Tab-separated table of C-alpha atoms and ligand atoms in Angstrom:
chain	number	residue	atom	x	y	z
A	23	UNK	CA	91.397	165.218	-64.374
A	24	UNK	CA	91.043	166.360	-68.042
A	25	UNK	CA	93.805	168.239	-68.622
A	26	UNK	CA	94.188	167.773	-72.678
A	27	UNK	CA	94.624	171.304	-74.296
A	28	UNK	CA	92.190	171.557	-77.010
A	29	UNK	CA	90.850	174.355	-79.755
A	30	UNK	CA	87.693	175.625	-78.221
A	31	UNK	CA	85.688	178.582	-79.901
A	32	UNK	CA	85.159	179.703	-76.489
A	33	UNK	CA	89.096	180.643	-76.210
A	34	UNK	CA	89.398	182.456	-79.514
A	35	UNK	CA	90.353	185.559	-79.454
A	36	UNK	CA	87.978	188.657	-80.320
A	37	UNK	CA	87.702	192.321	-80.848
A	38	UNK	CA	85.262	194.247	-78.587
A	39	UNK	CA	86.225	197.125	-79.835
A	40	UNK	CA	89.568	198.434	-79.200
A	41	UNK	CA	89.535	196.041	-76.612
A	42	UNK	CA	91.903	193.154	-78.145
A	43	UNK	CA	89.916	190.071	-76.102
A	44	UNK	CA	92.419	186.972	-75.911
A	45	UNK	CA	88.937	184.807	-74.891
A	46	UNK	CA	85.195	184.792	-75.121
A	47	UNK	CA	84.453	183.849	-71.002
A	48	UNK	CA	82.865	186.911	-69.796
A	49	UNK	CA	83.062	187.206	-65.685
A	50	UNK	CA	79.057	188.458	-65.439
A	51	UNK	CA	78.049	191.137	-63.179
A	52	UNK	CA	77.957	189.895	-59.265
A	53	UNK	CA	76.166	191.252	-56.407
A	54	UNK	CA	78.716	190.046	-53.411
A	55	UNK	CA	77.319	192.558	-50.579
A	56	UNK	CA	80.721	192.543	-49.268
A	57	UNK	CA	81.316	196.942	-49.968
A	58	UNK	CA	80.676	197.679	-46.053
A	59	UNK	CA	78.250	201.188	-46.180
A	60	UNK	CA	78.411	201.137	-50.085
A	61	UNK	CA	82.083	201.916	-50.543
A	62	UNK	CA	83.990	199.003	-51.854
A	63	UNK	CA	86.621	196.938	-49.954
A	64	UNK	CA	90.036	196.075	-50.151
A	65	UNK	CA	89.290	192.531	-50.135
A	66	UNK	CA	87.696	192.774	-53.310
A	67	UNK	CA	90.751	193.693	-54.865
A	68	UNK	CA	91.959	190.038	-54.725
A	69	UNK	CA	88.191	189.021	-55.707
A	70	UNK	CA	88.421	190.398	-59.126
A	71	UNK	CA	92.289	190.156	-59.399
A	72	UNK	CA	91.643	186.087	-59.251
A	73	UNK	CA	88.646	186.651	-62.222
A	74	UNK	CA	90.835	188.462	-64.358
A	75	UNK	CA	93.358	187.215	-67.477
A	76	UNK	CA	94.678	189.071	-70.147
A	77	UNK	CA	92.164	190.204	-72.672
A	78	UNK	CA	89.893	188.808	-70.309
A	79	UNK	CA	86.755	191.037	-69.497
A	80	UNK	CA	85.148	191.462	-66.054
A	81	UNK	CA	81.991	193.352	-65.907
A	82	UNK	CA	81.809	194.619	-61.887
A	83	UNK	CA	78.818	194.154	-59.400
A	84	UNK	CA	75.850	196.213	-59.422
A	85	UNK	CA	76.909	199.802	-58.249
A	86	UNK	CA	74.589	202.307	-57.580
A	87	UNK	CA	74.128	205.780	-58.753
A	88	UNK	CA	73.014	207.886	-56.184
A	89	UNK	CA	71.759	207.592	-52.772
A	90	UNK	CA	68.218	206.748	-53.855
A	91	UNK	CA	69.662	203.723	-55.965
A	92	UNK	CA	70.366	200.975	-53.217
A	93	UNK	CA	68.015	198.808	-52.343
A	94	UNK	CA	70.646	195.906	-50.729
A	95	UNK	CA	72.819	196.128	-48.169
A	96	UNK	CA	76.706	196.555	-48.494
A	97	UNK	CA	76.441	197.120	-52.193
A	98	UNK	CA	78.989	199.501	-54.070
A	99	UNK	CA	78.090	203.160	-54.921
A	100	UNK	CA	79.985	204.976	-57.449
A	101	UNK	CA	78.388	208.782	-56.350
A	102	UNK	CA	80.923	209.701	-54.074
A	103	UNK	CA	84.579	210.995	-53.912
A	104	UNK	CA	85.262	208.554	-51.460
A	105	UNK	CA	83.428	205.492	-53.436
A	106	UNK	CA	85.557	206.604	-56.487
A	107	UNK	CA	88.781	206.574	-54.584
A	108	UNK	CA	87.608	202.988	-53.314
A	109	UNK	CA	87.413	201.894	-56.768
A	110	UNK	CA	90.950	202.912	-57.920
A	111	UNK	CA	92.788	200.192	-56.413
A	112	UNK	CA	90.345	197.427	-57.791
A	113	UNK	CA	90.724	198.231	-60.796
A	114	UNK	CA	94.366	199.023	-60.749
A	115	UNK	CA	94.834	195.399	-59.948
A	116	UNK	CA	92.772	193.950	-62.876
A	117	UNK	CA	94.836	196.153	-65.105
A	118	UNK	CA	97.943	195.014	-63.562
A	119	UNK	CA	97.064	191.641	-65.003
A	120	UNK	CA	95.760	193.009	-68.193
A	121	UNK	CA	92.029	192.167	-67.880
A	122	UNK	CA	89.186	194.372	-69.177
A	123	UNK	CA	87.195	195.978	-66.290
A	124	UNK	CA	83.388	197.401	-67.060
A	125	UNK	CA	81.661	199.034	-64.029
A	126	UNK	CA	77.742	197.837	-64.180
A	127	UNK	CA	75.671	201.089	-62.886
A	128	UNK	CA	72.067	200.511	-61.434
A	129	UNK	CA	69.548	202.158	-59.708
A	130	UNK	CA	66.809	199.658	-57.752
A	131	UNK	CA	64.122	201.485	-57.929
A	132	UNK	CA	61.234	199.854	-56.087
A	133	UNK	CA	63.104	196.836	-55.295
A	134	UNK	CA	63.607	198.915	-51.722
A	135	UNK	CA	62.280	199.954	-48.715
A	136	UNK	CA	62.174	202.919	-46.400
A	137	UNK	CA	65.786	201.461	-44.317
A	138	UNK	CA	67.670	201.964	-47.742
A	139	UNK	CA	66.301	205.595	-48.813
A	140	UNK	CA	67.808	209.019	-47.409
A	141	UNK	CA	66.236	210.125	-44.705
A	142	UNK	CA	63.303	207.463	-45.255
A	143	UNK	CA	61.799	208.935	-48.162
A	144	UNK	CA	59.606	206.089	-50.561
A	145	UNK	CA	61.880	204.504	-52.739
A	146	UNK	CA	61.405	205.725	-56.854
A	147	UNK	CA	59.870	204.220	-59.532
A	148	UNK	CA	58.073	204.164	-62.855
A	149	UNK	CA	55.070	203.229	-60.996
A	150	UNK	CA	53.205	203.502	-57.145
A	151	UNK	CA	52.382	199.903	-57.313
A	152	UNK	CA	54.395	197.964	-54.677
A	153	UNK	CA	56.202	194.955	-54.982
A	154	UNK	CA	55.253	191.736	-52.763
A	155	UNK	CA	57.518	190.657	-50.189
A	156	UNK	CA	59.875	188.080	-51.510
A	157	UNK	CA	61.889	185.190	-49.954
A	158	UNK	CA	65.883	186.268	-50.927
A	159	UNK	CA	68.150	184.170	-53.148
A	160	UNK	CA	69.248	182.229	-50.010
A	161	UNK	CA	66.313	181.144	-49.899
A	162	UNK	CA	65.667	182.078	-46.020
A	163	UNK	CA	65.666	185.820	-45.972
A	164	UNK	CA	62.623	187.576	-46.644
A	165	UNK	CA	63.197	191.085	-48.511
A	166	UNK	CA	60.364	193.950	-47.346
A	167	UNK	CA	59.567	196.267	-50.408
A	168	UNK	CA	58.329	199.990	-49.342
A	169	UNK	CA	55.409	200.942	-51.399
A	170	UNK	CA	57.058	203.266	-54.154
A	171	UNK	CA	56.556	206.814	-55.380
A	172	UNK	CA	56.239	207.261	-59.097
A	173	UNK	CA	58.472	209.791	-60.411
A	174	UNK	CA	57.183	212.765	-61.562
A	175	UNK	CA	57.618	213.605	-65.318
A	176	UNK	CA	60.307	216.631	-64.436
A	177	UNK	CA	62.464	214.786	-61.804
A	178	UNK	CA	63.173	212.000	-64.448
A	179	UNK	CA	66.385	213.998	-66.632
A	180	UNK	CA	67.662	214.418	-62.663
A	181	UNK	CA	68.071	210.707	-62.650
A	182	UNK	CA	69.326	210.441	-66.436
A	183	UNK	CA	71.968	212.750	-65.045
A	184	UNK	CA	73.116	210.672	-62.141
A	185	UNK	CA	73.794	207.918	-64.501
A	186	UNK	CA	75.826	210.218	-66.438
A	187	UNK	CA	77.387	211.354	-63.568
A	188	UNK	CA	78.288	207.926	-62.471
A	189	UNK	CA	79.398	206.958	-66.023
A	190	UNK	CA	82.127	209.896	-65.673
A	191	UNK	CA	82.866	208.623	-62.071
A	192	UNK	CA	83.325	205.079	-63.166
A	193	UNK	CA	86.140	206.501	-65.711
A	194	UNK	CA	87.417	208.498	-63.157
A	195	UNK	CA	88.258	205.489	-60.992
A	196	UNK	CA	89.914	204.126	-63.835
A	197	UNK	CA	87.564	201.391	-65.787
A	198	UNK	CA	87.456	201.145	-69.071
A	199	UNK	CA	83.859	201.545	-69.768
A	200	UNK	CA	79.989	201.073	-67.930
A	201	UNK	CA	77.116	198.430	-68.314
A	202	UNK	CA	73.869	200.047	-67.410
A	203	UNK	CA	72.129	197.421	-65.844
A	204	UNK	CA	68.806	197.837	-67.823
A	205	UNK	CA	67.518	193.768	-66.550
A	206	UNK	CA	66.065	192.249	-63.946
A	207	UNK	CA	63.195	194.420	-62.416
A	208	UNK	CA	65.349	197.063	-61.573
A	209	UNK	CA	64.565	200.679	-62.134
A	210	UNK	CA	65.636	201.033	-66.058
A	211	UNK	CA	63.248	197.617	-66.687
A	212	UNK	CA	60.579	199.253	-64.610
A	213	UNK	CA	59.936	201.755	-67.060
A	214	UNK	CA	60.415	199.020	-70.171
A	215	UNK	CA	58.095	196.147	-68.622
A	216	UNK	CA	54.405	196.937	-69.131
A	217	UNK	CA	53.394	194.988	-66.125
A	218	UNK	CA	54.951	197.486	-64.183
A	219	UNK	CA	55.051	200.783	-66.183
A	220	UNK	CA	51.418	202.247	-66.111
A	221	UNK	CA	52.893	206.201	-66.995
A	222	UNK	CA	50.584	208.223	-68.991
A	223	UNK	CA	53.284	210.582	-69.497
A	224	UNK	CA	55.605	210.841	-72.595
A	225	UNK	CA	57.688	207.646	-70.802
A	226	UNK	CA	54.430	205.188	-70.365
A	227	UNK	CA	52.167	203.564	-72.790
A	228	UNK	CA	53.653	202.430	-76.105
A	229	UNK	CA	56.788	200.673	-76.272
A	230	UNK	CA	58.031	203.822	-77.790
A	231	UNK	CA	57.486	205.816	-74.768
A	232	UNK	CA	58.416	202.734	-72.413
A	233	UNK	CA	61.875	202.915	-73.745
A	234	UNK	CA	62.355	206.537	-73.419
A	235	UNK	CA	64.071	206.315	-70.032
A	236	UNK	CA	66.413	203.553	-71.018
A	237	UNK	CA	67.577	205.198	-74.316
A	238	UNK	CA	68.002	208.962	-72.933
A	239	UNK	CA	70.391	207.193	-70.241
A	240	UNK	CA	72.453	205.473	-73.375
A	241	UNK	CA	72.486	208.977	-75.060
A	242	UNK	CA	73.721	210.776	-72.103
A	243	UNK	CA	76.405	207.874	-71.286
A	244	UNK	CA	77.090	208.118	-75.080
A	245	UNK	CA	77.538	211.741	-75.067
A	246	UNK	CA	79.329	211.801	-71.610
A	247	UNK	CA	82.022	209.181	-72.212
A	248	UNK	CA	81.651	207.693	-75.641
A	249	UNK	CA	79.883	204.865	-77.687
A	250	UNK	CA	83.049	203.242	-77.278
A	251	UNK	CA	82.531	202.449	-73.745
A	252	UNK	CA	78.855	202.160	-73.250
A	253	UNK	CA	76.795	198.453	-73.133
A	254	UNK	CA	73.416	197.860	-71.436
A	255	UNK	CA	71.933	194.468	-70.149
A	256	UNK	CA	68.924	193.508	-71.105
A	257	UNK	CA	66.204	190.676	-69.632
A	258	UNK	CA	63.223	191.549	-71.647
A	259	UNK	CA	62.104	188.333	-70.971
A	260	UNK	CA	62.671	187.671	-67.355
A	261	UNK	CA	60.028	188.514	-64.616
A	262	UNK	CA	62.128	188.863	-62.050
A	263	UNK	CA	60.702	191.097	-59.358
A	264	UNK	CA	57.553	191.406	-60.887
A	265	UNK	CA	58.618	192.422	-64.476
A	266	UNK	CA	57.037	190.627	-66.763
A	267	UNK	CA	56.259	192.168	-70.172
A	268	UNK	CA	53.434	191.015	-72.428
A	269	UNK	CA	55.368	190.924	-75.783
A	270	UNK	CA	59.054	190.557	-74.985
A	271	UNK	CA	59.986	189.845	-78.329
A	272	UNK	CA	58.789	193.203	-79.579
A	273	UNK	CA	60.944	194.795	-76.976
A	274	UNK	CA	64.308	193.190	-77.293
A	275	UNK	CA	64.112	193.887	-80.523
A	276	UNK	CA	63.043	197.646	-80.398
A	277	UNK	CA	65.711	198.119	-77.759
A	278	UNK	CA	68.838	196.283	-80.246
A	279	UNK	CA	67.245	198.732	-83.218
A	280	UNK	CA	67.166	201.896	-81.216
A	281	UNK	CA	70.800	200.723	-79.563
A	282	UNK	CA	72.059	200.769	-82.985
A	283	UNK	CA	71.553	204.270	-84.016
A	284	UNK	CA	73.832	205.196	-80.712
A	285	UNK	CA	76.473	203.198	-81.781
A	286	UNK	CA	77.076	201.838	-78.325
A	287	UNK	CA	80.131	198.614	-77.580
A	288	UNK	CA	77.196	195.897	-76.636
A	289	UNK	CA	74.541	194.934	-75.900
A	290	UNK	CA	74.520	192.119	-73.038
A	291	UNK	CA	71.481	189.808	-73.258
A	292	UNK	CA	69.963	187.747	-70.609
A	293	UNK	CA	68.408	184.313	-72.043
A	294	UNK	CA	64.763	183.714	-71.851
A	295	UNK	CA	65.429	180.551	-70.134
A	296	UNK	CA	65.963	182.236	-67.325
A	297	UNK	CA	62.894	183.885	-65.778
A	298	UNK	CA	64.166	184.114	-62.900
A	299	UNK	CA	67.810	185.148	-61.718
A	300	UNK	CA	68.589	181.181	-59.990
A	301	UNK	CA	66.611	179.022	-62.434
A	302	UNK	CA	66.793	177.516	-65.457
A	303	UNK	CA	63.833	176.422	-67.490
A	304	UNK	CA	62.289	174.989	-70.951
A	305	UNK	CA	61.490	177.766	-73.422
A	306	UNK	CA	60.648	177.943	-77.082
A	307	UNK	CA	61.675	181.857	-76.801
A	308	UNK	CA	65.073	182.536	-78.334
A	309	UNK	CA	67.675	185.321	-78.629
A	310	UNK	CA	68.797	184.878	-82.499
A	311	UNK	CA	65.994	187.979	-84.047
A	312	UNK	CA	67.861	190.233	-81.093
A	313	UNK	CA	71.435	189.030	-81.986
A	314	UNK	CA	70.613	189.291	-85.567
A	315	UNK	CA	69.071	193.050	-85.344
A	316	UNK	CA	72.055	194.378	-82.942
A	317	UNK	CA	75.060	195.747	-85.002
A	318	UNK	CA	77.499	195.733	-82.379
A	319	UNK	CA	78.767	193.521	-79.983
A	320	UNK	CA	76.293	190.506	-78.509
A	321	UNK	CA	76.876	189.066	-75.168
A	322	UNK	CA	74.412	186.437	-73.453
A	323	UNK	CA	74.065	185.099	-70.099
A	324	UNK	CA	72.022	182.802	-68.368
A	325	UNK	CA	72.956	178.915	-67.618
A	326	UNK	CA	75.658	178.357	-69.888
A	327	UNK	CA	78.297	176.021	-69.162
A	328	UNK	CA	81.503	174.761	-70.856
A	329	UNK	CA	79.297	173.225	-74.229
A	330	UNK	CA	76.757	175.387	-74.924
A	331	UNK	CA	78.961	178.467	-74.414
A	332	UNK	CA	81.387	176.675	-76.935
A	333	UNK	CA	78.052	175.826	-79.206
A	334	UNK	CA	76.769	179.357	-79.193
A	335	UNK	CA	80.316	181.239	-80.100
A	336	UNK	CA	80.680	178.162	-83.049
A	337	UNK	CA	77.114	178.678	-84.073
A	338	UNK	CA	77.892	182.681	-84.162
A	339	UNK	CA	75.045	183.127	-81.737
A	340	UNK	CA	77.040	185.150	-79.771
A	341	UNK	CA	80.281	186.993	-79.803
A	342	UNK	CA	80.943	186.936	-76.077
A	343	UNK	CA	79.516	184.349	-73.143
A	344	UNK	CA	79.083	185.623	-69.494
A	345	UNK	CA	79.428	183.391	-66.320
A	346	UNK	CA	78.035	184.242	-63.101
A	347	UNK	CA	77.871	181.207	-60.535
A	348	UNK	CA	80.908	179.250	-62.381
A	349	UNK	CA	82.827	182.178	-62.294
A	350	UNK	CA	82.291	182.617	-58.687
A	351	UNK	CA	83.054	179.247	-57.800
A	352	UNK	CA	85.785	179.387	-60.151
A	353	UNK	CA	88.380	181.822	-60.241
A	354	UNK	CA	90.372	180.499	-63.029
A	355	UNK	CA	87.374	179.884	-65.419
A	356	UNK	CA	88.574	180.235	-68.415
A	357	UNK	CA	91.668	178.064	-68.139
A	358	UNK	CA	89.528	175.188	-66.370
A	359	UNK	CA	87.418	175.397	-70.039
A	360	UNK	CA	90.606	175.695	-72.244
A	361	UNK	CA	91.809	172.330	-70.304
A	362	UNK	CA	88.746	170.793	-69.778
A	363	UNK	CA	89.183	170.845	-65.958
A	364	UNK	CA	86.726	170.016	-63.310
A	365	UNK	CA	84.510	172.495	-61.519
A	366	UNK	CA	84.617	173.728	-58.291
A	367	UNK	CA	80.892	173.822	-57.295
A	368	UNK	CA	79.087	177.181	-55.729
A	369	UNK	CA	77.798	177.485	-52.546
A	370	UNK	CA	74.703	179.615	-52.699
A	371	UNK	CA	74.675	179.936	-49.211
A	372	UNK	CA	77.895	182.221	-48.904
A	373	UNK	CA	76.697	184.545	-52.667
A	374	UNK	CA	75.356	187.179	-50.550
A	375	UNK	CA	77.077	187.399	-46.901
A	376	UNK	CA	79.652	189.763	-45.250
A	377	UNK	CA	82.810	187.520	-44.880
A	378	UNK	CA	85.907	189.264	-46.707
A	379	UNK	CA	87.037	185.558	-47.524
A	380	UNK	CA	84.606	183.209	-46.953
A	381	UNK	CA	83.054	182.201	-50.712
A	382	UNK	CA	84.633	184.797	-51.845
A	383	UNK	CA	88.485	184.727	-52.480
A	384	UNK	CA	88.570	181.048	-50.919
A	385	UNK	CA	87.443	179.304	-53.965
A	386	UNK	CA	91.119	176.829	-55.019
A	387	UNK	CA	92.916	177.315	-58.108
A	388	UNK	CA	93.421	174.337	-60.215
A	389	UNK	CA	97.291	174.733	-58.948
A	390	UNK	CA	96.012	174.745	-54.798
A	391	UNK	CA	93.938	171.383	-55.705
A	392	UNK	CA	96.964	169.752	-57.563
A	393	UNK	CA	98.882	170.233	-54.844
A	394	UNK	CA	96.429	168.651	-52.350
A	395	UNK	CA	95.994	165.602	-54.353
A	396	UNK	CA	99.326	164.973	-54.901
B	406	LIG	C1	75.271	185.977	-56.459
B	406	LIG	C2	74.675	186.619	-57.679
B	406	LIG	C3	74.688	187.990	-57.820
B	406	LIG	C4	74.195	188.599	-58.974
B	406	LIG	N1	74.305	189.947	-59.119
B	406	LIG	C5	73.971	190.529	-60.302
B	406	LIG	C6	74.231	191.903	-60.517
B	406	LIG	O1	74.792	192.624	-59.679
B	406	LIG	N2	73.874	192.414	-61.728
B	406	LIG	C7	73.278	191.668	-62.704
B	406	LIG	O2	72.976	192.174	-63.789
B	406	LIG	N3	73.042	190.351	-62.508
B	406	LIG	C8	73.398	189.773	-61.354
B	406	LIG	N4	73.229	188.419	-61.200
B	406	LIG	C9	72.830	187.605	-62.350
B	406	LIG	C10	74.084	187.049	-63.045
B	406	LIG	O3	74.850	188.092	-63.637
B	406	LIG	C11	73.731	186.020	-64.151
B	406	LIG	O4	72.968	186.640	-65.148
B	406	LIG	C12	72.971	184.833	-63.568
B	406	LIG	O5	73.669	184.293	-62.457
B	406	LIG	C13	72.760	183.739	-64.594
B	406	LIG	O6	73.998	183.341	-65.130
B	406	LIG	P1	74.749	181.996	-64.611
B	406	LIG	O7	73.814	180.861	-64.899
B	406	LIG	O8	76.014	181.944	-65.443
B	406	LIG	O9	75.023	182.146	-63.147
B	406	LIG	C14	73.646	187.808	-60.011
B	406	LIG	C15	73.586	186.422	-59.844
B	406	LIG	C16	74.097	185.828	-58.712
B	406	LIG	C17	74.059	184.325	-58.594
């Protein structure tokens, strides 16, 4: 086993901030369905506690912002007195070991179906047009979408509001700031994508109007809780769920312009290699125009490992790196890079099920496999 300490850009320290980072290895945001009837667990208390170091920054799972938002089962909720006290000692426990903690707020929209809405309403969304049924990331599971309702033009400031009402929720329970999850097909990229937005209102049409929905959540988060603590993640060019867009380019880069006049901590890019949320591919299509227009903060995700995390904090590509599957498998990520340490590999098969321990907390420690091989 490597176990030769070595300067890596990757472990340099940065400021997001006033957040004094003592690494770049970002733990990414994690879907675990493990928060039984949306209200998180105990056991994930020792989940994130293993993710975190000091000046290390965890950005949480997917939690939703109302009862319309979930679209999964066993996901988080932040909307609730009693998901808020839930919360508390999760992130007590990542600041008892001095790591960073940002809650990632979502809403689905039409990635749902009738058995996730209240009282069986039609899930919301930018759009009426459905979403095909689609085989889940295990790979054996096939999710059933519920032909959507399209949001009319007045109810849309009532769901700017519950992200703001989250956002205060989220610092309520203690973290130190939100991620509006603004990638991957869910609601916030439904309005952005314009393979799925077909609005003739003020929030369809141009990319202008497209983006409306995204940026008057950022200005209410901004307003609610301060720049200081607001990012947003981005996939403009990721179809996941149906989201393509025709000119992606044009809208990561009117999103990191219009994200500058707010001010806001980051802005957390998804790279175009992956179009999906598993796969990796070949792509001409690069971040650098984004990173370059964005004045604050630039995180990416999407594939990296050990080198071309290292390559893109060198290269000043990036300021921060986010792992999601080898920071799953591996709970002491960063200090398997700083040594050059093997990785334990991830089990796809236990990402999304209900066991408290089971590919969750049971991942070893560097120390735990030491011991065994000795
Ligand atoms: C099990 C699992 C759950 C995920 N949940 C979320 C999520 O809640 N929010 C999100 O923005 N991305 C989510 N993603 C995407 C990851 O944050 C990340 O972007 C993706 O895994 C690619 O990065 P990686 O190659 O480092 O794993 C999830 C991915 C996986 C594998």
């Amino acid at each position: 086993m490597g176990t030769e300490k070595s300067e890596i850009s990757l472990m340099t320290p940065y400021n997001l901030g006033k957040f004094n980072l003592s690494h770049r290895v970002v733990l990414a945001p994690l879907t675990r369905q493990r928060s039984y009837h949306n209200v998180p667990q105990p056991h994930a208390i020792l989940y994130y506690s293993q993710r975190t170091t000091k000046g290390g920054l965890l950005i949480s799972e997917a939690t939703g912002v109302s009862d319309t938002a979930q679209g999964y089962p066993d996901t988080p909720g932040i909307w609730t007195k009693e998901q808020v006290e839930a919360w508390k000692p999760i992130v007590e426990a990542v600041h008892a070991k001095g790591g960073v903690f940002f809650c990632q707020i979502w809403h689905v929209g039409r990635v749902s179906n009738f058995g996730f809405q209240p009282n069986g309403q039609a899930p919301v969304s930018s759009t009426d047009k459905g979403l095909k049924s689609q085989i889940r990331a295990n790979g054996v599971d096939v999710a059933e979408f519920s032909p959507p309702r399209r949001l009319r033009t007045d109810e849309i400031p009532e769901i700017v509001n519950d992200f703001r009402v989250a956002a205060r929720n989220a610092m309520e329970a203690g973290f130190d700031g939100v991620e509006i999850h603004g990638a991957h097909g869910y609601l916030v990229d439904q309005f952005m994508k314009d393979q799925v937005n077909d609005r003739t209102d003020q929030y369809g049409g141009s990319l202008e109007n497209r983006c409306r929905f995204p940026l008057e959540i950022v200005e209410a988060l901004v307003d609610e809780i301060g720049a200081d603590k607001v990012g947003i993640r981005l996939s403009p060019f990721a179809s996941y769920m149906d989201s393509g867009d025709s000119n992606p380019e044009a809208l990561g880069l009117y999103m990191a312009e219009s994200l500058n006049k707010y001010g806001i901590l980051y802005c957390h890019m998804v790279e175009p290699r992956m179009k999906t949320v598993g796969e990796k591919c070949q792509t001409h299509q690069s971040l650098l125009p984004i990173r370059k227009a964005f004045k604050g903060t630039f995180m990416v995700a999407g594939g990296y490992d050990r080198e071309d995390g290292n390559k893109a904090i060198a290269n000043n590509n990036a300021d921060l790196v986010v792992y999601g599957r080898l920071f799953l498998a591996n709970p002491d990520l960063p200090r398997r890079f700083e040594l050059n340490a093997p990785l334990n590999k991830y089990n796809r098969e236990t990402f999304y099920i209900s066991d408290p321990v089971l590919g969750y907390t049971d991942y070893p420690f560097l120390e735990s496999i030491a011991q065994i091989s000795n």
